[in-house]
Amino acid sequence: MAEAHRRGWSEGYKSGSESSASYSRSRIERLEQRVKELEEQLDDAKRVYEIGGHQVVDVGGYAYRWRGSTPLEVGDRVLLPENYVSRMKNGPGPTLGVVSKLDTTYRGPLSDIVSRAPAADG
């Protein structure tokens, strides 16, 4: 009788633990999904497409301003201004980049894209 009691208690405890763990995992997944949705809403609310009448684009994870008359598109090749990192990596002068997004959430100062880059040799 004692053995049956221990086995029953053990199985009940195991079942309850598994149920609790499953509920906790499900709750965590729902909360993580909700956080992701709220982050996306906040991101969309802060997203800008132009500043001061000039297009803002993302190139290599950094935001730049385009003052050209024809808007840039994703995939356009552009020449970026030299900075201390690009000078060390690529030497002096503008650096080639590719437009990856047509917007940004960045709110700080922006560098201007130097120009469109010549088309790649095909």
PDB file of N, CA, C and O in Angstrom, residues 33-82:
ATOM      1  N   GLN A  33       6.647  37.044 -27.898  1.00  0.00           N
ATOM      2  CA  GLN A  33       5.977  37.479 -29.125  1.00  0.00           C
ATOM      3  C   GLN A  33       5.385  38.874 -28.944  1.00  0.00           C
ATOM      4  O   GLN A  33       5.493  39.723 -29.821  1.00  0.00           O
ATOM      5  N   ARG A  34       4.788  39.130 -27.786  1.00  0.00           N
ATOM      6  CA  ARG A  34       4.194  40.447 -27.516  1.00  0.00           C
ATOM      7  C   ARG A  34       5.276  41.526 -27.462  1.00  0.00           C
ATOM      8  O   ARG A  34       5.095  42.622 -28.003  1.00  0.00           O
ATOM      9  N   VAL A  35       6.401  41.232 -26.838  1.00  0.00           N
ATOM     10  CA  VAL A  35       7.508  42.190 -26.786  1.00  0.00           C
ATOM     11  C   VAL A  35       7.979  42.498 -28.207  1.00  0.00           C
ATOM     12  O   VAL A  35       8.214  43.666 -28.558  1.00  0.00           O
ATOM     13  N   LYS A  36       8.108  41.470 -29.048  1.00  0.00           N
ATOM     14  CA  LYS A  36       8.535  41.667 -30.437  1.00  0.00           C
ATOM     15  C   LYS A  36       7.537  42.565 -31.171  1.00  0.00           C
ATOM     16  O   LYS A  36       7.938  43.481 -31.892  1.00  0.00           O
ATOM     17  N   GLU A  37       6.236  42.330 -30.993  1.00  0.00           N
ATOM     18  CA  GLU A  37       5.216  43.148 -31.645  1.00  0.00           C
ATOM     19  C   GLU A  37       5.302  44.601 -31.192  1.00  0.00           C
ATOM     20  O   GLU A  37       5.223  45.522 -32.015  1.00  0.00           O
ATOM     21  N   LEU A  38       5.475  44.818 -29.890  1.00  0.00           N
ATOM     22  CA  LEU A  38       5.572  46.177 -29.369  1.00  0.00           C
ATOM     23  C   LEU A  38       6.840  46.876 -29.853  1.00  0.00           C
ATOM     24  O   LEU A  38       6.815  48.076 -30.164  1.00  0.00           O
ATOM     25  N   GLU A  39       7.950  46.155 -29.936  1.00  0.00           N
ATOM     26  CA  GLU A  39       9.190  46.736 -30.471  1.00  0.00           C
ATOM     27  C   GLU A  39       9.006  47.142 -31.924  1.00  0.00           C
ATOM     28  O   GLU A  39       9.465  48.207 -32.340  1.00  0.00           O
ATOM     29  N   GLU A  40       8.310  46.311 -32.713  1.00  0.00           N
ATOM     30  CA  GLU A  40       8.059  46.643 -34.111  1.00  0.00           C
ATOM     31  C   GLU A  40       7.162  47.872 -34.232  1.00  0.00           C
ATOM     32  O   GLU A  40       7.394  48.730 -35.089  1.00  0.00           O
ATOM     33  N   GLN A  41       6.145  47.984 -33.373  1.00  0.00           N
ATOM     34  CA  GLN A  41       5.272  49.152 -33.397  1.00  0.00           C
ATOM     35  C   GLN A  41       6.053  50.424 -33.058  1.00  0.00           C
ATOM     36  O   GLN A  41       5.893  51.455 -33.709  1.00  0.00           O
ATOM     37  N   LEU A  42       6.895  50.350 -32.045  1.00  0.00           N
ATOM     38  CA  LEU A  42       7.711  51.494 -31.660  1.00  0.00           C
ATOM     39  C   LEU A  42       8.681  51.854 -32.774  1.00  0.00           C
ATOM     40  O   LEU A  42       8.855  53.026 -33.109  1.00  0.00           O
ATOM     41  N   ASP A  43       9.302  50.841 -33.372  1.00  0.00           N
ATOM     42  CA  ASP A  43      10.219  51.061 -34.473  1.00  0.00           C
ATOM     43  C   ASP A  43       9.507  51.768 -35.629  1.00  0.00           C
ATOM     44  O   ASP A  43      10.018  52.740 -36.177  1.00  0.00           O
ATOM     45  N   ASP A  44       8.312  51.289 -35.997  1.00  0.00           N
ATOM     46  CA  ASP A  44       7.551  51.908 -37.083  1.00  0.00           C
ATOM     47  C   ASP A  44       7.184  53.347 -36.753  1.00  0.00           C
ATOM     48  O   ASP A  44       7.203  54.219 -37.627  1.00  0.00           O
ATOM     49  N   ALA A  45       6.860  53.620 -35.509  1.00  0.00           N
ATOM     50  CA  ALA A  45       6.481  54.977 -35.096  1.00  0.00           C
ATOM     51  C   ALA A  45       7.668  55.934 -35.182  1.00  0.00           C
ATOM     52  O   ALA A  45       7.493  57.125 -35.424  1.00  0.00           O
ATOM     53  N   LYS A  46       8.880  55.426 -34.992  1.00  0.00           N
ATOM     54  CA  LYS A  46      10.079  56.265 -34.997  1.00  0.00           C
ATOM     55  C   LYS A  46      10.762  56.323 -36.360  1.00  0.00           C
ATOM     56  O   LYS A  46      11.688  57.088 -36.559  1.00  0.00           O
ATOM     57  N   ARG A  47      10.309  55.513 -37.308  1.00  0.00           N
ATOM     58  CA  ARG A  47      10.970  55.393 -38.613  1.00  0.00           C
ATOM     59  C   ARG A  47      10.788  56.674 -39.420  1.00  0.00           C
ATOM     60  O   ARG A  47       9.714  57.247 -39.470  1.00  0.00           O
ATOM     61  N   VAL A  48      11.876  57.136 -40.057  1.00  0.00           N
ATOM     62  CA  VAL A  48      11.820  58.321 -40.916  1.00  0.00           C
ATOM     63  C   VAL A  48      12.332  57.959 -42.308  1.00  0.00           C
ATOM     64  O   VAL A  48      13.201  57.104 -42.462  1.00  0.00           O
ATOM     65  N   TYR A  49      11.763  58.624 -43.308  1.00  0.00           N
ATOM     66  CA  TYR A  49      12.108  58.375 -44.699  1.00  0.00           C
ATOM     67  C   TYR A  49      12.829  59.566 -45.331  1.00  0.00           C
ATOM     68  O   TYR A  49      13.493  59.424 -46.339  1.00  0.00           O
ATOM     69  N   GLU A  50      12.643  60.719 -44.715  1.00  0.00           N
ATOM     70  CA  GLU A  50      13.364  61.896 -45.177  1.00  0.00           C
ATOM     71  C   GLU A  50      13.549  62.867 -44.024  1.00  0.00           C
ATOM     72  O   GLU A  50      12.790  62.853 -43.054  1.00  0.00           O
ATOM     73  N   ILE A  51      14.593  63.664 -44.153  1.00  0.00           N
ATOM     74  CA  ILE A  51      14.883  64.695 -43.161  1.00  0.00           C
ATOM     75  C   ILE A  51      15.228  65.957 -43.935  1.00  0.00           C
ATOM     76  O   ILE A  51      16.091  65.933 -44.816  1.00  0.00           O
ATOM     77  N   GLY A  52      14.543  67.018 -43.622  1.00  0.00           N
ATOM     78  CA  GLY A  52      14.800  68.284 -44.301  1.00  0.00           C
ATOM     79  C   GLY A  52      14.569  68.211 -45.797  1.00  0.00           C
ATOM     80  O   GLY A  52      15.241  68.898 -46.559  1.00  0.00           O
ATOM     81  N   GLY A  53      13.643  67.371 -46.229  1.00  0.00           N
ATOM     82  CA  GLY A  53      13.341  67.239 -47.647  1.00  0.00           C
ATOM     83  C   GLY A  53      14.294  66.336 -48.406  1.00  0.00           C
ATOM     84  O   GLY A  53      14.191  66.206 -49.616  1.00  0.00           O
ATOM     85  N   HIS A  54      15.225  65.694 -47.709  1.00  0.00           N
ATOM     86  CA  HIS A  54      16.189  64.812 -48.355  1.00  0.00           C
ATOM     87  C   HIS A  54      15.946  63.373 -47.923  1.00  0.00           C
ATOM     88  O   HIS A  54      15.653  63.104 -46.759  1.00  0.00           O
ATOM     89  N   GLN A  55      16.107  62.458 -48.863  1.00  0.00           N
ATOM     90  CA  GLN A  55      15.884  61.038 -48.611  1.00  0.00           C
ATOM     91  C   GLN A  55      16.910  60.510 -47.606  1.00  0.00           C
ATOM     92  O   GLN A  55      18.079  60.893 -47.627  1.00  0.00           O
ATOM     93  N   VAL A  56      16.443  59.624 -46.728  1.00  0.00           N
ATOM     94  CA  VAL A  56      17.316  58.958 -45.765  1.00  0.00           C
ATOM     95  C   VAL A  56      17.339  57.478 -46.117  1.00  0.00           C
ATOM     96  O   VAL A  56      16.293  56.862 -46.322  1.00  0.00           O
ATOM     97  N   VAL A  57      18.545  56.914 -46.224  1.00  0.00           N
ATOM     98  CA  VAL A  57      18.693  55.505 -46.579  1.00  0.00           C
ATOM     99  C   VAL A  57      19.668  54.837 -45.626  1.00  0.00           C
ATOM    100  O   VAL A  57      20.457  55.495 -44.952  1.00  0.00           O
ATOM    101  N   ASP A  58      19.622  53.521 -45.612  1.00  0.00           N
ATOM    102  CA  ASP A  58      20.546  52.716 -44.816  1.00  0.00           C
ATOM    103  C   ASP A  58      21.529  52.055 -45.767  1.00  0.00           C
ATOM    104  O   ASP A  58      21.134  51.443 -46.759  1.00  0.00           O
ATOM    105  N   VAL A  59      22.805  52.211 -45.451  1.00  0.00           N
ATOM    106  CA  VAL A  59      23.865  51.572 -46.225  1.00  0.00           C
ATOM    107  C   VAL A  59      24.795  50.886 -45.232  1.00  0.00           C
ATOM    108  O   VAL A  59      25.408  51.550 -44.399  1.00  0.00           O
ATOM    109  N   GLY A  60      24.839  49.576 -45.289  1.00  0.00           N
ATOM    110  CA  GLY A  60      25.731  48.830 -44.399  1.00  0.00           C
ATOM    111  C   GLY A  60      25.400  48.993 -42.924  1.00  0.00           C
ATOM    112  O   GLY A  60      26.287  48.916 -42.084  1.00  0.00           O
ATOM    113  N   GLY A  61      24.148  49.213 -42.603  1.00  0.00           N
ATOM    114  CA  GLY A  61      23.743  49.355 -41.206  1.00  0.00           C
ATOM    115  C   GLY A  61      23.853  50.772 -40.662  1.00  0.00           C
ATOM    116  O   GLY A  61      23.595  51.003 -39.489  1.00  0.00           O
ATOM    117  N   TYR A  62      24.214  51.722 -41.515  1.00  0.00           N
ATOM    118  CA  TYR A  62      24.341  53.118 -41.096  1.00  0.00           C
ATOM    119  C   TYR A  62      23.429  53.995 -41.947  1.00  0.00           C
ATOM    120  O   TYR A  62      23.238  53.739 -43.140  1.00  0.00           O
ATOM    121  N   ALA A  63      22.889  55.041 -41.333  1.00  0.00           N
ATOM    122  CA  ALA A  63      21.987  55.946 -42.034  1.00  0.00           C
ATOM    123  C   ALA A  63      22.775  57.064 -42.702  1.00  0.00           C
ATOM    124  O   ALA A  63      23.729  57.602 -42.130  1.00  0.00           O
ATOM    125  N   TYR A  64      22.351  57.402 -43.931  1.00  0.00           N
ATOM    126  CA  TYR A  64      22.951  58.489 -44.700  1.00  0.00           C
ATOM    127  C   TYR A  64      21.838  59.319 -45.332  1.00  0.00           C
ATOM    128  O   TYR A  64      20.745  58.824 -45.564  1.00  0.00           O
ATOM    129  N   ARG A  65      22.174  60.561 -45.656  1.00  0.00           N
ATOM    130  CA  ARG A  65      21.228  61.450 -46.340  1.00  0.00           C
ATOM    131  C   ARG A  65      21.624  61.512 -47.812  1.00  0.00           C
ATOM    132  O   ARG A  65      22.797  61.624 -48.157  1.00  0.00           O
ATOM    133  N   TRP A  66      20.602  61.471 -48.681  1.00  0.00           N
ATOM    134  CA  TRP A  66      20.802  61.581 -50.122  1.00  0.00           C
ATOM    135  C   TRP A  66      20.177  62.879 -50.588  1.00  0.00           C
ATOM    136  O   TRP A  66      18.994  63.093 -50.466  1.00  0.00           O
ATOM    137  N   ARG A  67      21.007  63.759 -51.144  1.00  0.00           N
ATOM    138  CA  ARG A  67      20.547  65.061 -51.614  1.00  0.00           C
ATOM    139  C   ARG A  67      20.336  65.091 -53.125  1.00  0.00           C
ATOM    140  O   ARG A  67      20.089  66.151 -53.689  1.00  0.00           O
ATOM    141  N   GLY A  68      20.436  63.954 -53.789  1.00  0.00           N
ATOM    142  CA  GLY A  68      20.276  63.889 -55.246  1.00  0.00           C
ATOM    143  C   GLY A  68      18.843  64.134 -55.671  1.00  0.00           C
ATOM    144  O   GLY A  68      17.902  64.021 -54.886  1.00  0.00           O
ATOM    145  N   SER A  69      18.683  64.457 -56.947  1.00  0.00           N
ATOM    146  CA  SER A  69      17.344  64.773 -57.456  1.00  0.00           C
ATOM    147  C   SER A  69      16.510  63.525 -57.725  1.00  0.00           C
ATOM    148  O   SER A  69      15.288  63.553 -57.611  1.00  0.00           O
ATOM    149  N   THR A  70      17.159  62.418 -58.068  1.00  0.00           N
ATOM    150  CA  THR A  70      16.448  61.169 -58.320  1.00  0.00           C
ATOM    151  C   THR A  70      16.576  60.280 -57.090  1.00  0.00           C
ATOM    152  O   THR A  70      17.688  60.014 -56.635  1.00  0.00           O
ATOM    153  N   PRO A  71      15.458  59.819 -56.525  1.00  0.00           N
ATOM    154  CA  PRO A  71      15.535  58.990 -55.306  1.00  0.00           C
ATOM    155  C   PRO A  71      16.333  57.709 -55.526  1.00  0.00           C
ATOM    156  O   PRO A  71      16.362  57.148 -56.614  1.00  0.00           O
ATOM    157  N   LEU A  72      16.970  57.274 -54.462  1.00  0.00           N
ATOM    158  CA  LEU A  72      17.688  55.999 -54.478  1.00  0.00           C
ATOM    159  C   LEU A  72      16.709  54.858 -54.254  1.00  0.00           C
ATOM    160  O   LEU A  72      15.639  55.046 -53.673  1.00  0.00           O
ATOM    161  N   GLU A  73      17.115  53.673 -54.690  1.00  0.00           N
ATOM    162  CA  GLU A  73      16.345  52.453 -54.485  1.00  0.00           C
ATOM    163  C   GLU A  73      17.227  51.432 -53.777  1.00  0.00           C
ATOM    164  O   GLU A  73      18.454  51.524 -53.837  1.00  0.00           O
ATOM    165  N   VAL A  74      16.603  50.459 -53.136  1.00  0.00           N
ATOM    166  CA  VAL A  74      17.360  49.363 -52.524  1.00  0.00           C
ATOM    167  C   VAL A  74      18.179  48.692 -53.613  1.00  0.00           C
ATOM    168  O   VAL A  74      17.686  48.421 -54.711  1.00  0.00           O
ATOM    169  N   GLY A  75      19.456  48.455 -53.321  1.00  0.00           N
ATOM    170  CA  GLY A  75      20.354  47.824 -54.278  1.00  0.00           C
ATOM    171  C   GLY A  75      21.211  48.811 -55.051  1.00  0.00           C
ATOM    172  O   GLY A  75      22.172  48.418 -55.711  1.00  0.00           O
ATOM    173  N   ASP A  76      20.862  50.112 -55.002  1.00  0.00           N
ATOM    174  CA  ASP A  76      21.682  51.113 -55.694  1.00  0.00           C
ATOM    175  C   ASP A  76      23.064  51.181 -55.056  1.00  0.00           C
ATOM    176  O   ASP A  76      23.200  51.143 -53.834  1.00  0.00           O
ATOM    177  N   ARG A  77      24.067  51.309 -55.901  1.00  0.00           N
ATOM    178  CA  ARG A  77      25.445  51.459 -55.436  1.00  0.00           C
ATOM    179  C   ARG A  77      25.717  52.949 -55.256  1.00  0.00           C
ATOM    180  O   ARG A  77      25.355  53.753 -56.117  1.00  0.00           O
ATOM    181  N   VAL A  78      26.336  53.298 -54.145  1.00  0.00           N
ATOM    182  CA  VAL A  78      26.625  54.693 -53.836  1.00  0.00           C
ATOM    183  C   VAL A  78      28.054  54.837 -53.326  1.00  0.00           C
ATOM    184  O   VAL A  78      28.671  53.867 -52.879  1.00  0.00           O
ATOM    185  N   LEU A  79      28.558  56.053 -53.406  1.00  0.00           N
ATOM    186  CA  LEU A  79      29.865  56.364 -52.849  1.00  0.00           C
ATOM    187  C   LEU A  79      29.640  57.112 -51.538  1.00  0.00           C
ATOM    188  O   LEU A  79      28.938  58.129 -51.498  1.00  0.00           O
ATOM    189  N   LEU A  80      30.230  56.587 -50.477  1.00  0.00           N
ATOM    190  CA  LEU A  80      30.071  57.157 -49.140  1.00  0.00           C
ATOM    191  C   LEU A  80      31.284  58.013 -48.808  1.00  0.00           C
ATOM    192  O   LEU A  80      32.396  57.735 -49.266  1.00  0.00           O
ATOM    193  N   PRO A  81      31.077  59.025 -47.976  1.00  0.00           N
ATOM    194  CA  PRO A  81      32.199  59.884 -47.623  1.00  0.00           C
ATOM    195  C   PRO A  81      33.245  59.128 -46.807  1.00  0.00           C
ATOM    196  O   PRO A  81      32.933  58.200 -46.067  1.00  0.00           O
ATOM    197  N   GLU A  82      34.477  59.558 -46.962  1.00  0.00           N
ATOM    198  CA  GLU A  82      35.571  58.971 -46.189  1.00  0.00           C
ATOM    199  C   GLU A  82      35.386  59.296 -44.717  1.00  0.00           C
ATOM    200  O   GLU A  82      34.927  60.373 -44.353  1.00  0.00           O
TER     201      GLU A  82
END
